[in-house]
Amino acid sequence: DAGVTQSPTHLIKTRGQQVTLRCSPKSGHDTVSWYQQALGQGPQFIFQYYEEEERQRGNFPDRFSGHQFPNYSSELNVNALLLGDSALYLCASSLSAVDTIYFGEGSWLTVV
Amino acid sequence: QKEVEQDPGPLSVPEGAIVSLNCTYSNSAFQYFMWYRQYSRKGPELLMYTYSSGNKEDGRFTAQVDKSSKYISLFIRDSQPSDSATYLCAMRERYSTLTFGKGTMLLVSP
């Protein structure tokens, strides 16, 4: 049973560029959330998707957007990258909003 | 005041020691409490999941929740070098998302 899978694992972007990160949830899960984890910090909630709609959103600017597909996979897009966007981006999945939440290994984004 | 407070450590112990990791929180609406283990440059791995107050044991790990004091703990018995990692506490309201502490780095020396 595959867990939460994310791609790419590492990437380097230049300030001002755009990036797309991808996530496949754990088998049977329908809810996908994205978190940003800066070095030495705990993960911070970005947004959550259910039934292809954004259900909740954390305190992140509109440069951060997402999408959920009919097969429950998800993308995180970040526009106009800033140096401060350098972080580990974590995808998490669950069966509905009240179930146990499982994380993927993350995508390391470095903005130079 | 942050919603969840967690001492970042590092906490250094010898192999075989009992480890105590703690978090305090301010939001009385939190109902679900979790501990995740995170190895360097990896995603968080769920260790313990508890609902409301009480104790839960799983092998060498025991999670405690005291809602009256807004305090949760994770105990690790017979600690091993392979337990060296960052331990994140996380909690949430019923239909909400996770709020994490900053994580405590644990170092278990042979």
mmCIF file of C-alpha atoms in Angstrom:
data_model
loop_
_atom_site.group_PDB
_atom_site.id
_atom_site.type_symbol
_atom_site.label_atom_id
_atom_site.label_comp_id
_atom_site.label_asym_id
_atom_site.label_seq_id
_atom_site.Cartn_x
_atom_site.Cartn_y
_atom_site.Cartn_z
ATOM 1 C CA ASP A 1 0.000 0.000 0.000
ATOM 2 C CA ALA A 2 1.709 3.147 -1.233
ATOM 3 C CA GLY A 3 1.769 6.026 1.171
ATOM 4 C CA VAL A 4 1.677 9.691 0.265
ATOM 5 C CA THR A 5 4.020 10.333 -2.661
ATOM 6 C CA GLN A 6 5.425 13.696 -3.697
ATOM 7 C CA SER A 7 7.459 14.966 -6.623
ATOM 8 C CA PRO A 8 9.967 16.333 -7.240
ATOM 9 C CA THR A 9 12.031 15.606 -4.120
ATOM 10 C CA HIS A 10 14.408 18.522 -4.628
ATOM 11 C CA LEU A 11 14.415 21.554 -6.878
ATOM 12 C CA ILE A 12 16.156 24.884 -7.229
ATOM 13 C CA LYS A 13 14.394 27.947 -8.641
ATOM 14 C CA THR A 14 15.302 31.569 -9.211
ATOM 15 C CA ARG A 15 13.499 34.480 -7.578
ATOM 16 C CA GLY A 16 10.445 35.499 -9.577
ATOM 17 C CA GLN A 17 9.951 32.083 -11.147
ATOM 18 C CA GLN A 18 6.984 29.796 -10.675
ATOM 19 C CA VAL A 19 6.972 26.250 -9.300
ATOM 20 C CA THR A 20 4.526 23.341 -9.310
ATOM 21 C CA LEU A 21 4.729 20.540 -6.751
ATOM 22 C CA ARG A 22 2.749 17.328 -7.042
ATOM 23 C CA CYS A 23 1.193 14.906 -4.574
ATOM 24 C CA SER A 24 -0.586 11.557 -4.731
ATOM 25 C CA PRO A 25 -2.509 10.742 -1.541
ATOM 26 C CA LYS A 26 -2.427 7.466 0.327
ATOM 27 C CA SER A 27 -4.712 4.883 -1.243
ATOM 28 C CA GLY A 28 -8.321 5.437 -0.154
ATOM 29 C CA HIS A 29 -7.759 8.995 1.062
ATOM 30 C CA ASP A 30 -9.849 11.846 -0.349
ATOM 31 C CA THR A 31 -8.534 14.894 1.509
ATOM 32 C CA VAL A 32 -5.193 16.518 0.717
ATOM 33 C CA SER A 33 -3.455 19.272 2.662
ATOM 34 C CA TRP A 34 -0.255 21.168 2.007
ATOM 35 C CA TYR A 35 2.170 22.440 4.638
ATOM 36 C CA GLN A 36 5.316 24.549 4.482
ATOM 37 C CA GLN A 37 8.162 23.729 6.865
ATOM 38 C CA ALA A 38 10.999 26.230 7.151
ATOM 39 C CA LEU A 39 14.296 25.103 8.637
ATOM 40 C CA GLY A 40 14.014 24.660 12.407
ATOM 41 C CA GLN A 41 10.265 25.233 12.433
ATOM 42 C CA GLY A 42 7.182 23.080 12.622
ATOM 43 C CA PRO A 43 5.032 22.675 9.497
ATOM 44 C CA GLN A 44 2.645 25.546 8.736
ATOM 45 C CA PHE A 45 -0.716 24.858 7.101
ATOM 46 C CA ILE A 46 -1.155 26.286 3.589
ATOM 47 C CA PHE A 47 -4.509 24.884 2.393
ATOM 48 C CA GLN A 48 -6.674 21.790 2.247
ATOM 49 C CA TYR A 49 -8.571 20.263 -0.699
ATOM 50 C CA TYR A 50 -11.602 18.000 -0.672
ATOM 51 C CA GLU A 51 -13.794 17.071 -3.630
ATOM 52 C CA GLU A 52 -11.619 19.265 -5.868
ATOM 53 C CA GLU A 53 -12.373 22.395 -3.836
ATOM 54 C CA GLU A 54 -10.239 24.395 -1.434
ATOM 55 C CA ARG A 55 -11.925 23.859 1.905
ATOM 56 C CA GLN A 56 -9.587 25.648 4.314
ATOM 57 C CA ARG A 57 -6.705 28.043 3.880
ATOM 58 C CA GLY A 58 -3.938 29.158 6.191
ATOM 59 C CA ASN A 59 -2.236 32.528 6.365
ATOM 60 C CA PHE A 60 -0.450 32.399 3.017
ATOM 61 C CA PRO A 61 -0.614 34.955 0.184
ATOM 62 C CA ASP A 62 -2.468 34.412 -3.081
ATOM 63 C CA ARG A 63 0.842 33.528 -4.746
ATOM 64 C CA PHE A 64 0.188 30.099 -3.277
ATOM 65 C CA SER A 65 -2.531 28.242 -5.138
ATOM 66 C CA GLY A 66 -3.529 24.659 -5.568
ATOM 67 C CA HIS A 67 -5.665 22.158 -7.326
ATOM 68 C CA GLN A 68 -7.137 18.735 -6.648
ATOM 69 C CA PHE A 69 -7.919 16.352 -9.479
ATOM 70 C CA PRO A 70 -10.777 13.798 -9.727
ATOM 71 C CA ASN A 71 -8.350 11.019 -8.711
ATOM 72 C CA TYR A 72 -7.648 13.020 -5.479
ATOM 73 C CA SER A 73 -4.078 13.893 -6.465
ATOM 74 C CA SER A 74 -3.088 17.489 -5.940
ATOM 75 C CA GLU A 75 -0.741 20.243 -7.069
ATOM 76 C CA LEU A 76 0.703 23.199 -5.215
ATOM 77 C CA ASN A 77 1.684 26.212 -7.316
ATOM 78 C CA VAL A 78 3.768 29.110 -6.084
ATOM 79 C CA ASN A 79 4.169 32.202 -8.282
ATOM 80 C CA ALA A 80 6.696 35.034 -8.103
ATOM 81 C CA LEU A 81 9.025 33.051 -5.870
ATOM 82 C CA LEU A 82 10.782 34.848 -3.024
ATOM 83 C CA LEU A 83 13.923 33.777 -1.181
ATOM 84 C CA GLY A 84 11.718 33.233 1.876
ATOM 85 C CA ASP A 85 9.756 30.550 0.037
ATOM 86 C CA SER A 86 12.737 28.209 0.427
ATOM 87 C CA ALA A 87 11.405 25.361 2.575
ATOM 88 C CA LEU A 88 10.260 21.755 2.716
ATOM 89 C CA TYR A 89 6.772 21.486 1.240
ATOM 90 C CA LEU A 90 4.785 18.645 2.717
ATOM 91 C CA CYS A 91 1.682 17.010 1.366
ATOM 92 C CA ALA A 92 -0.608 15.218 3.790
ATOM 93 C CA SER A 93 -3.647 13.055 3.158
ATOM 94 C CA SER A 94 -6.534 11.658 5.162
ATOM 95 C CA LEU A 95 -9.934 10.074 4.715
ATOM 96 C CA SER A 96 -12.148 13.084 5.407
ATOM 97 C CA ALA A 97 -11.160 15.958 7.669
ATOM 98 C CA VAL A 98 -11.423 14.012 10.912
ATOM 99 C CA ASP A 99 -9.265 11.013 10.088
ATOM 100 C CA THR A 100 -5.598 10.422 10.880
ATOM 101 C CA ILE A 101 -3.287 12.560 8.751
ATOM 102 C CA TYR A 102 -0.292 11.016 6.976
ATOM 103 C CA PHE A 103 2.567 12.952 5.406
ATOM 104 C CA GLY A 104 4.722 12.414 2.359
ATOM 105 C CA GLU A 105 8.500 12.822 2.335
ATOM 106 C CA GLY A 106 8.215 16.366 1.039
ATOM 107 C CA SER A 107 9.649 18.476 -1.745
ATOM 108 C CA TRP A 108 12.686 20.577 -0.895
ATOM 109 C CA LEU A 109 12.479 23.945 -2.646
ATOM 110 C CA THR A 110 15.483 26.254 -2.738
ATOM 111 C CA VAL A 111 14.992 29.739 -4.170
ATOM 112 C CA VAL A 112 18.192 31.534 -5.208
ATOM 113 C CA GLN B 1 1.693 33.631 22.695
ATOM 114 C CA LYS B 2 1.918 30.858 20.106
ATOM 115 C CA GLU B 3 -0.901 28.326 20.083
ATOM 116 C CA VAL B 4 1.501 25.417 20.669
ATOM 117 C CA GLU B 5 4.752 25.726 22.609
ATOM 118 C CA GLN B 6 7.491 23.120 22.383
ATOM 119 C CA ASP B 7 11.083 23.327 23.616
ATOM 120 C CA PRO B 8 13.330 22.949 20.542
ATOM 121 C CA GLY B 9 16.143 21.268 22.496
ATOM 122 C CA PRO B 10 18.423 19.593 21.611
ATOM 123 C CA LEU B 11 17.789 16.982 24.279
ATOM 124 C CA SER B 12 20.759 14.633 24.685
ATOM 125 C CA VAL B 13 20.386 11.332 26.561
ATOM 126 C CA PRO B 14 22.360 8.089 26.824
ATOM 127 C CA GLU B 15 21.058 4.905 25.277
ATOM 128 C CA GLY B 16 18.529 3.167 27.508
ATOM 129 C CA ALA B 17 17.296 6.362 29.177
ATOM 130 C CA ILE B 18 13.628 7.305 29.547
ATOM 131 C CA VAL B 19 12.873 10.367 27.450
ATOM 132 C CA SER B 20 10.128 12.865 28.219
ATOM 133 C CA LEU B 21 8.973 15.287 25.519
ATOM 134 C CA ASN B 22 6.327 17.911 26.198
ATOM 135 C CA CYS B 23 4.085 20.529 24.610
ATOM 136 C CA THR B 24 1.741 23.112 26.029
ATOM 137 C CA TYR B 25 -1.102 24.754 24.162
ATOM 138 C CA SER B 26 -3.543 27.605 24.586
ATOM 139 C CA ASN B 27 -6.540 26.604 22.434
ATOM 140 C CA SER B 28 -9.034 24.713 24.600
ATOM 141 C CA ALA B 29 -10.898 23.590 21.442
ATOM 142 C CA PHE B 30 -8.109 21.170 20.480
ATOM 143 C CA GLN B 31 -9.469 17.626 20.688
ATOM 144 C CA TYR B 32 -7.008 15.461 18.761
ATOM 145 C CA PHE B 33 -3.362 15.177 19.727
ATOM 146 C CA MET B 34 -0.543 13.629 17.753
ATOM 147 C CA TRP B 35 3.168 13.039 17.940
ATOM 148 C CA TYR B 36 5.199 12.815 14.748
ATOM 149 C CA ARG B 37 8.822 11.751 14.384
ATOM 150 C CA GLN B 38 10.875 13.468 11.703
ATOM 151 C CA TYR B 39 14.302 12.294 10.641
ATOM 152 C CA SER B 40 16.610 14.806 9.025
ATOM 153 C CA ARG B 41 15.322 16.000 5.643
ATOM 154 C CA LYS B 42 12.414 13.532 5.701
ATOM 155 C CA GLY B 43 8.648 13.893 6.097
ATOM 156 C CA PRO B 44 6.969 13.540 9.517
ATOM 157 C CA GLU B 45 6.000 9.982 10.508
ATOM 158 C CA LEU B 46 2.959 9.515 12.735
ATOM 159 C CA LEU B 47 3.904 7.905 16.067
ATOM 160 C CA MET B 48 0.941 8.384 18.363
ATOM 161 C CA TYR B 49 -2.627 9.633 17.957
ATOM 162 C CA THR B 50 -4.867 10.322 20.930
ATOM 163 C CA TYR B 51 -8.286 11.819 21.455
ATOM 164 C CA SER B 52 -9.051 13.887 24.546
ATOM 165 C CA SER B 53 -7.387 13.301 27.924
ATOM 166 C CA GLY B 54 -5.696 10.123 29.078
ATOM 167 C CA ASN B 55 -2.819 7.806 28.274
ATOM 168 C CA LYS B 56 -2.065 5.674 25.249
ATOM 169 C CA GLU B 57 0.752 3.150 25.026
ATOM 170 C CA ASP B 58 2.353 1.603 21.946
ATOM 171 C CA GLY B 59 5.470 -0.443 22.530
ATOM 172 C CA ARG B 60 8.167 1.802 23.993
ATOM 173 C CA PHE B 61 6.061 4.928 23.454
ATOM 174 C CA THR B 62 3.443 6.397 25.804
ATOM 175 C CA ALA B 63 1.434 9.510 25.008
ATOM 176 C CA GLN B 64 -0.304 11.490 27.747
ATOM 177 C CA VAL B 65 -2.867 14.250 27.358
ATOM 178 C CA ASP B 66 -3.989 16.501 30.211
ATOM 179 C CA LYS B 67 -6.632 18.821 28.790
ATOM 180 C CA SER B 68 -7.221 20.552 32.121
ATOM 181 C CA SER B 69 -3.602 21.729 32.125
ATOM 182 C CA LYS B 70 -3.377 22.026 28.305
ATOM 183 C CA TYR B 71 -0.281 19.819 28.399
ATOM 184 C CA ILE B 72 0.710 16.766 26.385
ATOM 185 C CA SER B 73 3.683 14.454 26.763
ATOM 186 C CA LEU B 74 5.446 11.669 24.922
ATOM 187 C CA PHE B 75 7.554 9.194 26.874
ATOM 188 C CA ILE B 76 10.091 6.928 25.210
ATOM 189 C CA ARG B 77 11.340 3.989 27.270
ATOM 190 C CA ASP B 78 14.675 2.248 26.659
ATOM 191 C CA SER B 79 15.706 4.904 24.149
ATOM 192 C CA GLN B 80 17.848 3.787 21.206
ATOM 193 C CA PRO B 81 20.248 5.699 18.930
ATOM 194 C CA SER B 82 17.716 5.105 16.145
ATOM 195 C CA ASP B 83 15.270 7.275 18.131
ATOM 196 C CA SER B 84 17.484 10.294 17.384
ATOM 197 C CA ALA B 85 15.202 12.602 15.420
ATOM 198 C CA THR B 86 13.015 15.676 15.793
ATOM 199 C CA TYR B 87 9.718 15.034 17.573
ATOM 200 C CA LEU B 88 6.800 17.239 16.580
ATOM 201 C CA CYS B 89 3.646 17.578 18.615
ATOM 202 C CA ALA B 90 0.524 18.443 16.639
ATOM 203 C CA MET B 91 -3.084 19.031 17.552
ATOM 204 C CA ARG B 92 -6.347 20.065 15.969
ATOM 205 C CA GLU B 93 -9.968 20.898 16.534
ATOM 206 C CA ARG B 94 -12.586 18.460 15.237
ATOM 207 C CA TYR B 95 -12.890 19.680 11.650
ATOM 208 C CA SER B 96 -9.749 21.762 11.455
ATOM 209 C CA THR B 97 -6.191 21.275 10.322
ATOM 210 C CA LEU B 98 -3.056 20.517 12.287
ATOM 211 C CA THR B 99 -1.237 23.050 14.408
ATOM 212 C CA PHE B 100 2.335 22.010 15.144
ATOM 213 C CA GLY B 101 4.923 22.841 17.747
ATOM 214 C CA LYS B 102 8.416 23.767 16.546
ATOM 215 C CA GLY B 103 9.722 20.281 17.310
ATOM 216 C CA THR B 104 12.223 18.967 19.850
ATOM 217 C CA MET B 105 15.496 17.516 18.573
ATOM 218 C CA LEU B 106 16.418 14.323 20.460
ATOM 219 C CA LEU B 107 19.934 12.870 20.407
ATOM 220 C CA VAL B 108 20.440 9.389 21.890
ATOM 221 C CA SER B 109 24.101 8.484 22.275
ATOM 222 C CA PRO B 110 25.330 4.856 22.317
#
